[in-house]
């Protein structure tokens, strides 16, 4: 039987901190990436923004600019007025993105909205 794990704010912060630690071990990094991904999948927009940045720029994760742009778009749409860092991150990414990356991100976003979060 699989155990259901929830992405609580404490686990999200702890996972994000591990991802940003320069001396994180491979196991630590796997743990952090797991929690960040779970939180993003569940709609936590700060996690979506951080994951989007990391994927778009290839920071400690393999570079996937289209997928990163998709996460940043979702985060931007949910960000509050006091979360300008999310909007700035999106604006930087969209300015750097190729037309192909933008088109792929839009397609991924359409799948997400339709409920196919793959």
mmCIF file of C-alpha atoms in Angstrom:
data_model
loop_
_atom_site.group_PDB
_atom_site.id
_atom_site.type_symbol
_atom_site.label_atom_id
_atom_site.label_comp_id
_atom_site.label_asym_id
_atom_site.label_seq_id
_atom_site.Cartn_x
_atom_site.Cartn_y
_atom_site.Cartn_z
ATOM 1 C CA UNK A 1 0.000 0.000 0.000
ATOM 2 C CA UNK A 2 1.373 3.430 -0.957
ATOM 3 C CA UNK A 3 1.510 6.009 1.749
ATOM 4 C CA UNK A 4 -0.059 9.348 0.840
ATOM 5 C CA UNK A 5 2.245 12.252 1.643
ATOM 6 C CA UNK A 6 1.089 15.847 1.844
ATOM 7 C CA UNK A 7 3.213 18.810 0.848
ATOM 8 C CA UNK A 8 2.888 20.965 3.945
ATOM 9 C CA UNK A 9 4.391 24.483 4.003
ATOM 10 C CA UNK A 10 7.101 23.272 6.398
ATOM 11 C CA UNK A 11 8.098 20.435 4.069
ATOM 12 C CA UNK A 12 8.044 22.790 1.071
ATOM 13 C CA UNK A 13 10.367 25.283 2.806
ATOM 14 C CA UNK A 14 12.630 22.493 3.988
ATOM 15 C CA UNK A 15 12.752 20.976 0.495
ATOM 16 C CA UNK A 16 13.481 24.342 -1.118
ATOM 17 C CA UNK A 17 16.235 25.060 1.434
ATOM 18 C CA UNK A 18 17.925 21.756 0.596
ATOM 19 C CA UNK A 19 17.807 22.571 -3.128
ATOM 20 C CA UNK A 20 19.506 25.897 -2.514
ATOM 21 C CA UNK A 21 22.215 24.511 -0.204
ATOM 22 C CA UNK A 22 25.546 24.389 -2.068
ATOM 23 C CA UNK A 23 26.763 21.387 -0.069
ATOM 24 C CA UNK A 24 23.600 19.270 -0.381
ATOM 25 C CA UNK A 25 24.241 15.579 -0.989
ATOM 26 C CA UNK A 26 22.588 13.743 -3.846
ATOM 27 C CA UNK A 27 20.082 12.190 -1.423
ATOM 28 C CA UNK A 28 19.357 15.597 0.127
ATOM 29 C CA UNK A 29 18.849 17.089 -3.308
ATOM 30 C CA UNK A 30 16.481 14.266 -4.309
ATOM 31 C CA UNK A 31 14.481 14.917 -1.138
ATOM 32 C CA UNK A 32 14.269 18.650 -1.829
ATOM 33 C CA UNK A 33 13.323 18.224 -5.482
ATOM 34 C CA UNK A 34 10.638 15.718 -4.517
ATOM 35 C CA UNK A 35 8.925 18.087 -2.087
ATOM 36 C CA UNK A 36 9.197 21.039 -4.414
ATOM 37 C CA UNK A 37 7.685 19.008 -7.256
ATOM 38 C CA UNK A 38 4.843 17.725 -5.058
ATOM 39 C CA UNK A 39 4.027 21.213 -3.869
ATOM 40 C CA UNK A 40 4.059 22.563 -7.431
ATOM 41 C CA UNK A 41 1.773 19.736 -8.592
ATOM 42 C CA UNK A 42 -0.641 20.578 -5.774
ATOM 43 C CA UNK A 43 -0.831 24.217 -6.908
ATOM 44 C CA UNK A 44 1.468 25.918 -4.397
ATOM 45 C CA UNK A 45 2.500 28.932 -6.480
ATOM 46 C CA UNK A 46 5.754 29.748 -4.657
ATOM 47 C CA UNK A 47 6.917 26.173 -5.293
ATOM 48 C CA UNK A 48 5.791 26.469 -8.919
ATOM 49 C CA UNK A 49 7.836 29.648 -9.295
ATOM 50 C CA UNK A 50 10.977 28.198 -7.725
ATOM 51 C CA UNK A 51 10.704 24.977 -9.728
ATOM 52 C CA UNK A 52 10.035 27.003 -12.878
ATOM 53 C CA UNK A 53 13.133 29.135 -12.322
ATOM 54 C CA UNK A 54 15.292 26.100 -11.704
ATOM 55 C CA UNK A 55 14.039 24.233 -14.766
ATOM 56 C CA UNK A 56 14.149 27.250 -17.081
ATOM 57 C CA UNK A 57 17.688 28.200 -16.079
ATOM 58 C CA UNK A 58 19.015 24.689 -15.500
ATOM 59 C CA UNK A 59 19.880 25.464 -11.878
ATOM 60 C CA UNK A 60 20.644 22.170 -10.099
ATOM 61 C CA UNK A 61 18.107 20.431 -12.340
ATOM 62 C CA UNK A 62 18.423 19.477 -16.011
ATOM 63 C CA UNK A 63 17.441 22.475 -18.139
ATOM 64 C CA UNK A 64 13.880 22.222 -19.429
ATOM 65 C CA UNK A 65 12.982 25.755 -20.516
ATOM 66 C CA UNK A 66 9.463 25.009 -21.788
ATOM 67 C CA UNK A 67 8.462 23.130 -18.630
ATOM 68 C CA UNK A 68 10.045 25.852 -16.503
ATOM 69 C CA UNK A 69 8.100 28.519 -18.376
ATOM 70 C CA UNK A 70 4.887 26.565 -17.832
ATOM 71 C CA UNK A 71 5.481 26.480 -14.060
ATOM 72 C CA UNK A 72 6.398 30.173 -14.006
ATOM 73 C CA UNK A 73 3.216 31.033 -15.908
ATOM 74 C CA UNK A 74 1.073 29.127 -13.418
ATOM 75 C CA UNK A 75 2.876 30.817 -10.526
ATOM 76 C CA UNK A 76 2.530 34.287 -12.067
ATOM 77 C CA UNK A 77 -1.212 33.815 -12.482
ATOM 78 C CA UNK A 78 -1.592 32.978 -8.761
ATOM 79 C CA UNK A 79 0.930 35.426 -7.296
ATOM 80 C CA UNK A 80 -0.272 38.160 -5.007
ATOM 81 C CA UNK A 81 0.694 41.834 -5.270
ATOM 82 C CA UNK A 82 3.440 41.395 -2.654
ATOM 83 C CA UNK A 83 5.119 38.608 -4.671
ATOM 84 C CA UNK A 84 6.795 40.699 -7.340
ATOM 85 C CA UNK A 85 9.751 38.274 -7.466
ATOM 86 C CA UNK A 86 7.478 35.736 -9.158
ATOM 87 C CA UNK A 87 6.352 38.200 -11.815
ATOM 88 C CA UNK A 88 9.935 39.395 -12.362
ATOM 89 C CA UNK A 89 11.144 35.827 -12.753
ATOM 90 C CA UNK A 90 8.405 35.137 -15.297
ATOM 91 C CA UNK A 91 9.213 38.338 -17.219
ATOM 92 C CA UNK A 92 12.922 37.440 -17.414
ATOM 93 C CA UNK A 93 12.153 33.914 -18.594
ATOM 94 C CA UNK A 94 9.609 34.927 -21.229
ATOM 95 C CA UNK A 95 12.044 37.511 -22.604
ATOM 96 C CA UNK A 96 14.773 34.845 -22.956
ATOM 97 C CA UNK A 97 12.529 32.021 -24.203
ATOM 98 C CA UNK A 98 12.590 30.957 -27.825
ATOM 99 C CA UNK A 99 9.386 30.817 -29.845
ATOM 100 C CA UNK A 100 9.604 27.014 -29.701
ATOM 101 C CA UNK A 101 9.883 27.062 -25.897
ATOM 102 C CA UNK A 102 6.929 29.450 -25.637
ATOM 103 C CA UNK A 103 4.794 27.251 -27.889
ATOM 104 C CA UNK A 104 5.725 24.094 -25.960
ATOM 105 C CA UNK A 105 5.024 25.825 -22.635
ATOM 106 C CA UNK A 106 1.601 26.902 -23.887
ATOM 107 C CA UNK A 107 0.818 23.340 -24.940
ATOM 108 C CA UNK A 108 1.912 22.005 -21.519
ATOM 109 C CA UNK A 109 -0.180 24.673 -19.825
ATOM 110 C CA UNK A 110 -3.241 23.659 -21.841
ATOM 111 C CA UNK A 111 -2.739 20.046 -20.739
ATOM 112 C CA UNK A 112 -2.373 21.173 -17.130
ATOM 113 C CA UNK A 113 -5.589 23.176 -17.279
ATOM 114 C CA UNK A 114 -7.391 20.187 -18.783
ATOM 115 C CA UNK A 115 -6.279 18.087 -15.822
ATOM 116 C CA UNK A 116 -3.490 16.095 -17.480
ATOM 117 C CA UNK A 117 -0.620 17.153 -15.202
ATOM 118 C CA UNK A 118 2.086 15.140 -16.917
#
